XYZ file of C-alpha atoms in Angstrom:
352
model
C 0.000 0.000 0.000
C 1.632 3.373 -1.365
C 1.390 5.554 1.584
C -0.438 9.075 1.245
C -1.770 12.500 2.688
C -4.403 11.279 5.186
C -6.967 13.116 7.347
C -5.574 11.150 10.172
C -2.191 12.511 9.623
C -3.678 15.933 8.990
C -5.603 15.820 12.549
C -2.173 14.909 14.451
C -1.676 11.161 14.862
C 0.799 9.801 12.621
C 0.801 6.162 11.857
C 3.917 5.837 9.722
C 6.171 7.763 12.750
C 4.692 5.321 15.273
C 5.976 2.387 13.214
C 9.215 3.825 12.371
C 9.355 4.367 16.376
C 9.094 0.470 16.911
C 11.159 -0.187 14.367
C 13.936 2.031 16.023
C 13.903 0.662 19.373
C 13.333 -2.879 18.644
C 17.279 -3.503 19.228
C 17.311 -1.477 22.724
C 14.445 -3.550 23.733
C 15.570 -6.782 22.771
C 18.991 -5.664 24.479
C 17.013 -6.043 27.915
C 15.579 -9.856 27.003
C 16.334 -12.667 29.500
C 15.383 -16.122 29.680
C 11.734 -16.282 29.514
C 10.789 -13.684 26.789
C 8.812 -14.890 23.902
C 7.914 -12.636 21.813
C 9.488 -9.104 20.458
C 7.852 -5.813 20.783
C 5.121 -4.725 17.654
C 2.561 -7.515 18.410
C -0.592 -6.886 20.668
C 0.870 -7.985 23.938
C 3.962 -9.368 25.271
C 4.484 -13.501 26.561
C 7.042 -14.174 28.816
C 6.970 -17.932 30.470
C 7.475 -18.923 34.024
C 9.580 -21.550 34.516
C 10.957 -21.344 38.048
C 10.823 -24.465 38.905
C 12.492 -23.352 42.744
C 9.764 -21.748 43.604
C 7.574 -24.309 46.117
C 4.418 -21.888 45.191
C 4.947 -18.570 42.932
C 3.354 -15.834 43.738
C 3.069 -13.097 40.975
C 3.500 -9.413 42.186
C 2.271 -6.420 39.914
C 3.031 -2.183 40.195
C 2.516 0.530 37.985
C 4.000 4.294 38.725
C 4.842 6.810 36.656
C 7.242 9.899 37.479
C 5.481 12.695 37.646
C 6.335 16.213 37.265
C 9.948 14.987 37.089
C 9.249 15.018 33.310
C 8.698 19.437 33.649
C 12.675 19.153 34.455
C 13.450 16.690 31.519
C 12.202 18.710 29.344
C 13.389 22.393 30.614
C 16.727 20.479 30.187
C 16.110 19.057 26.944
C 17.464 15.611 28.436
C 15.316 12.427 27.844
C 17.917 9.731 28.180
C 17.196 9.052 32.097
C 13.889 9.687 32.876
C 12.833 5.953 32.154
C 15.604 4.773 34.817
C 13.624 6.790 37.173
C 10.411 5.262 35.230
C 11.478 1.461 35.685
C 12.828 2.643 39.412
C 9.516 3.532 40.989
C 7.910 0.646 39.469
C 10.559 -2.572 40.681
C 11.535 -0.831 43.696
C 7.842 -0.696 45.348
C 8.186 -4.880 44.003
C 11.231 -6.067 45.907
C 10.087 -4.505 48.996
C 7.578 -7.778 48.884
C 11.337 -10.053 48.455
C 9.936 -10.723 44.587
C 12.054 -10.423 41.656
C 10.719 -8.465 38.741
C 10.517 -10.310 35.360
C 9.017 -8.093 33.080
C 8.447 -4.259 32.296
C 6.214 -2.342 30.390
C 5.734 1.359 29.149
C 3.209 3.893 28.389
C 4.463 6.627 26.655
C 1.582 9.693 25.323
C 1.995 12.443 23.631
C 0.660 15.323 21.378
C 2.995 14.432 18.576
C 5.473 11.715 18.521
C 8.642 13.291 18.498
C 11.228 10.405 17.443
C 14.484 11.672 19.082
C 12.784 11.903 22.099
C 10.792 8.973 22.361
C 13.785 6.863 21.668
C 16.190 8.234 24.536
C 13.514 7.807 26.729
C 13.285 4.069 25.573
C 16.979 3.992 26.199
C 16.783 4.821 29.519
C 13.959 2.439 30.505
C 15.986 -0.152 28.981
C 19.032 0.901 31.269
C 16.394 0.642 33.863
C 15.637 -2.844 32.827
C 19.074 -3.894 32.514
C 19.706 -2.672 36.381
C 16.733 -4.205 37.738
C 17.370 -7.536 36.081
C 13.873 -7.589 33.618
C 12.857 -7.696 30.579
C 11.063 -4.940 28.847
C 8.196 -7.008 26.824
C 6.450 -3.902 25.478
C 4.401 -0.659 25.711
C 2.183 1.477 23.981
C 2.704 4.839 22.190
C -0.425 7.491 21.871
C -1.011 10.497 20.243
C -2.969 12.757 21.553
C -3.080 16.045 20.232
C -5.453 18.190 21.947
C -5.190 16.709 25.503
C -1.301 17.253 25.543
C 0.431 20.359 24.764
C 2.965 20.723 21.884
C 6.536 19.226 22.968
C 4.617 17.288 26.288
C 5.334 13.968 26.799
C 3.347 11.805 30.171
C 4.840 8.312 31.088
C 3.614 5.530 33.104
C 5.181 1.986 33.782
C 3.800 -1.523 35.025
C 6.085 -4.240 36.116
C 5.610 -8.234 37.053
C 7.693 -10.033 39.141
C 7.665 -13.765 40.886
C 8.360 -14.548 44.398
C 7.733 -17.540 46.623
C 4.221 -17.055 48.490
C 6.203 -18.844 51.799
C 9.400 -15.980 51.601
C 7.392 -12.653 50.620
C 8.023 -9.571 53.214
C 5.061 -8.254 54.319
C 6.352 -6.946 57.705
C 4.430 -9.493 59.662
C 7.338 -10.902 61.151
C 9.090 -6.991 62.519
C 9.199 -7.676 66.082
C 10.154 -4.902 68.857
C 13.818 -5.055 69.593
C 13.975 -5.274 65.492
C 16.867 -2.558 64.015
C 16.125 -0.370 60.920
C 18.997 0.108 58.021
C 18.331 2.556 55.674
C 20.205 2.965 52.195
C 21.379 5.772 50.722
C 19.260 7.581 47.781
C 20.624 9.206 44.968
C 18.962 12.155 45.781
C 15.451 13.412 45.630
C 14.424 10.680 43.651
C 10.976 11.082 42.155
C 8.491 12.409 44.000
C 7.993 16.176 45.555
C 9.047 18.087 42.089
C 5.461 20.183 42.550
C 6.967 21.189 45.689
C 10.645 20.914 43.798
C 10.044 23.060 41.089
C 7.890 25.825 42.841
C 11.159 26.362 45.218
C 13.711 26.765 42.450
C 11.758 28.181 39.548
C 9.201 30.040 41.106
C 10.198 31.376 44.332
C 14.375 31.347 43.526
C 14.222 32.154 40.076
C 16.604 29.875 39.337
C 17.430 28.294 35.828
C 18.063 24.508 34.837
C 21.557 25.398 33.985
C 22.216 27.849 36.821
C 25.287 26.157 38.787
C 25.207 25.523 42.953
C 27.697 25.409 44.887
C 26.396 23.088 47.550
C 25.710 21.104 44.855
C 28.661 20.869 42.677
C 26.985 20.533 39.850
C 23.518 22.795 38.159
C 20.154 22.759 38.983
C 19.110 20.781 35.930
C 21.906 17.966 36.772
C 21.283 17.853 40.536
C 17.274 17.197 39.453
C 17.709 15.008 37.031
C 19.807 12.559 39.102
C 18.029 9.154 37.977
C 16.265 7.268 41.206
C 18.346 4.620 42.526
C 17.279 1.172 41.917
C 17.523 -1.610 44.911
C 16.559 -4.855 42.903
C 20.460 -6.749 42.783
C 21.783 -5.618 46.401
C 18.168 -6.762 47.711
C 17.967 -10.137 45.488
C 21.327 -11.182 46.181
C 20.897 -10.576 50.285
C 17.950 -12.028 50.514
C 19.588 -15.638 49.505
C 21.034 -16.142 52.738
C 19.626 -13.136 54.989
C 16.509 -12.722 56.907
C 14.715 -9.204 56.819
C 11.463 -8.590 58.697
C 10.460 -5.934 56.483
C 11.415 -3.315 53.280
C 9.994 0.193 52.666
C 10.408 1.861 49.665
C 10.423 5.885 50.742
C 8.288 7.565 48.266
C 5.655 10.208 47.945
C 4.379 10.512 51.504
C 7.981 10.496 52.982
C 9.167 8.730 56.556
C 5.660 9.387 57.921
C 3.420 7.949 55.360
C 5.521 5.204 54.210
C 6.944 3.381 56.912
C 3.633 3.134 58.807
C 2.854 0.659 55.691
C 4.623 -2.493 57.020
C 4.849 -2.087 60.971
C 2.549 -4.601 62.805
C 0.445 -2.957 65.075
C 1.762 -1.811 68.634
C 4.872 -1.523 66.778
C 6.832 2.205 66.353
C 9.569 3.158 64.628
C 12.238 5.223 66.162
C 14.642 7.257 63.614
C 17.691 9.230 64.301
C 17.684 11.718 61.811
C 21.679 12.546 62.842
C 22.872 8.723 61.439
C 22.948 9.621 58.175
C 24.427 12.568 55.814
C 21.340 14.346 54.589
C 22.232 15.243 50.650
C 23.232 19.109 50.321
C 19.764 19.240 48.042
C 17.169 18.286 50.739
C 18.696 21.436 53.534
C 18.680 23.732 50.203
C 15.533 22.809 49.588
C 14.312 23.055 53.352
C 16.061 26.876 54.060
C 15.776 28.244 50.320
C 11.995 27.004 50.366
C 11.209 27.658 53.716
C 10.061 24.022 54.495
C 9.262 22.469 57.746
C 11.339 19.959 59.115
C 7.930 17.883 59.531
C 7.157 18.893 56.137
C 10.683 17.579 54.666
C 10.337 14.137 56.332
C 6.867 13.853 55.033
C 7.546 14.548 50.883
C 11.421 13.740 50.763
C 13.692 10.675 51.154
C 16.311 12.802 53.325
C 18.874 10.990 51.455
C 17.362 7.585 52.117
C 15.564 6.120 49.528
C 15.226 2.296 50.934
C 14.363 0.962 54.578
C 15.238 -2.375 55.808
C 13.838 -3.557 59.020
C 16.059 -6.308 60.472
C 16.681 -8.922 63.546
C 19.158 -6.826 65.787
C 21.530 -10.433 65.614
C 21.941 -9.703 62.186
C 23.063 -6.087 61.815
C 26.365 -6.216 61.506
C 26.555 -8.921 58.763
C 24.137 -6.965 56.608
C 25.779 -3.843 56.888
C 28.749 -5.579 55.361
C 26.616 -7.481 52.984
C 24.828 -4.181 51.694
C 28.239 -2.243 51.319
C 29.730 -5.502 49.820
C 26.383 -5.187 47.171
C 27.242 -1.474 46.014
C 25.280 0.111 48.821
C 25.832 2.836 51.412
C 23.610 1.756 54.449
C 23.274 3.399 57.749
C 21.967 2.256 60.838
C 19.203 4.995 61.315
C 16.502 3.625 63.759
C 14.880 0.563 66.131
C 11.303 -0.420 66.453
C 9.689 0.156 70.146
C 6.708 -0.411 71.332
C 4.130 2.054 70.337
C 2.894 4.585 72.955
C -0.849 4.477 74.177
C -3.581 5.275 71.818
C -1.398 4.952 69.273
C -1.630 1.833 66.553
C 1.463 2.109 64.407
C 4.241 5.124 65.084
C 6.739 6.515 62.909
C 8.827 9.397 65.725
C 11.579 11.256 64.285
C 13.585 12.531 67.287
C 13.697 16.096 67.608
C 10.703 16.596 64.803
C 7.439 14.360 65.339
């Protein structure tokens, strides 16, 4: 079929640039392919087969995030090649935190107009995503929508499967009082608070993407674009000979929303906000902005973006196994009993 002129074309949606899309990432995709893939990306779904035969009784687990306004900074920076690491991030880190291992990853990626350059380095980096959390990306969709997105607007969302055995998933049942809490280092602000994030610097400072910071040491467009960190292999890998009562992945809702999540009841959480460096971007944020300390510890990972709530017996051993793993953990809290009238704690000395 000789392709023409068309009044879909003319109305914004461009079939011939979505297949030339597919046809341009179908190498970075199948880059990311392990054992169980069946099928490459262009068809109407992705098959991947489960074959793990050590699992007594698998268990799939399922999340879908996105990255939200995140993608304002991508774009004031013109820099698309890392905002699907923080894409695949949000999705397999809220995954482990159950002890599963993610298998497969998908994307949705909409827009007004399909800009190819873009779309593609944004593939790229959810494929470097992939690569670090040890799936497979099995496919996506791509949607124009001109009308309901404005020119040069791009949304993204992700949805990722993993496997676990229904007899070894972490649901914090087991956190006990005595129980210690190691917390691993973030990479900075991750991806959540950039409403609160971009109304400091842009509105209130002024400041530009490319406007350098000393505290920093680097500009404003590199400090927020730093991709989120992604806890899949140091996690995996410990938990084949290491017991941990409980994970929490600190996203949006902070220390106060998120560790409440997995603590048994009567159970609180005590955190000593002095064990670990806060990142130079979180006390910028906090003086420049004006913020609350209680505020702070409620939309921002301080400069820990994974808990892990452990037997006290064993702190020492994973401390070493989590710095032998790549990771920079810190012994930031223990879990008490809760105080009357209260269910499930989270007390931050010297804040709430």
């Amino acid at each position: 079929m000789t392709h023409t002129s068309s009044k879909y074309t003319e109305a914004g949606v461009d079939i011939d640039k979505g297949n030339a899309f597919i046809s341009r990432i179908k190498s970075i995709v199948a880059d990311t392919h392990r054992r169980g893939v069946l099928t490459d990306i262009g068809g109407f779904s992705g098959l991947f087969a489960i074959g793990h035969e050590d699992l007594k009784n698998p268990v799939l687990i399922a999340s879908t995030d996105g990255v939200g306004t995140k993608l304002n900074v991508a774009k004031l920076c013109n820099k698309h090649d890392t905002i699907g690491i923080d894409l695949v991030a949000m999705c397999v880190n809220d995954v482990i935190v159950s002890g599963a291992k993610p298998l497969f990853f998908l994307d949705y990626f909409a827009s007004s107009s399909l800009d190819l350059d873009v779309a593609t380095e944004v593939v790229r980096g959810i494929a470097t995503g992939c690569k670090q959390a040890q799936c497979s990306l099995i496919g996506g969709e791509t949607a124009e929508m001109p009308g309901l997105y404005q020119p040069g607007d791009y949304d993204l969302a992700g949805f990722v499967v993993g496997i676990g055995d229904r007899n070894a998933l972490i649901d914090g049942s087991d956190i006990r009082v005595g129980d210690r809490i190691i917390g691993l280092a973030s990479s900075g602000i991750h991806s959540n608070g950039y409403s609160l994030v971009r109304k400091v610097f842009f509105e209130e400072l002024g400041k530009k993407v490319d406007d350098s910071i000393e505290e920093f040491g680097c500009t404003v467009g590199e400090e927020l674009l730093r991709p989120t960190r992604i806890y899949v292999e140091s996690i995996i890998n410990i938990l084949r000979r290491c017991t941990i009562h409980g994970l929490v992945h600190i996203t949006g809702g902070g220390f106060i929303d998120n560790i409440p999540r997995i603590l048994p009841a009567g159970c609180a959480a005590h955190i000593n906000k002095d064990s670990w460096p806060v990142l130079p971007v979180f006390t910028y944020l906090q003086n420049k902005g004006n913020i609350s300390a209680a505020e702070m510890y409620r939309t921002f990972n301080m400069g820990i973006g994974m808990m892990a709530v452990v037997p006290e017996n064993s702190v020492d051993d994973l401390l070493h196994q989590f710095r032998a793993h790549g990771e920079q953990p810190y012994l930031i809290g223990e879990i008490k009993a809760a105080q009357a009238g209260h269910e499930r704690q989270v007390i931050i000395d010297g804040i709430c």
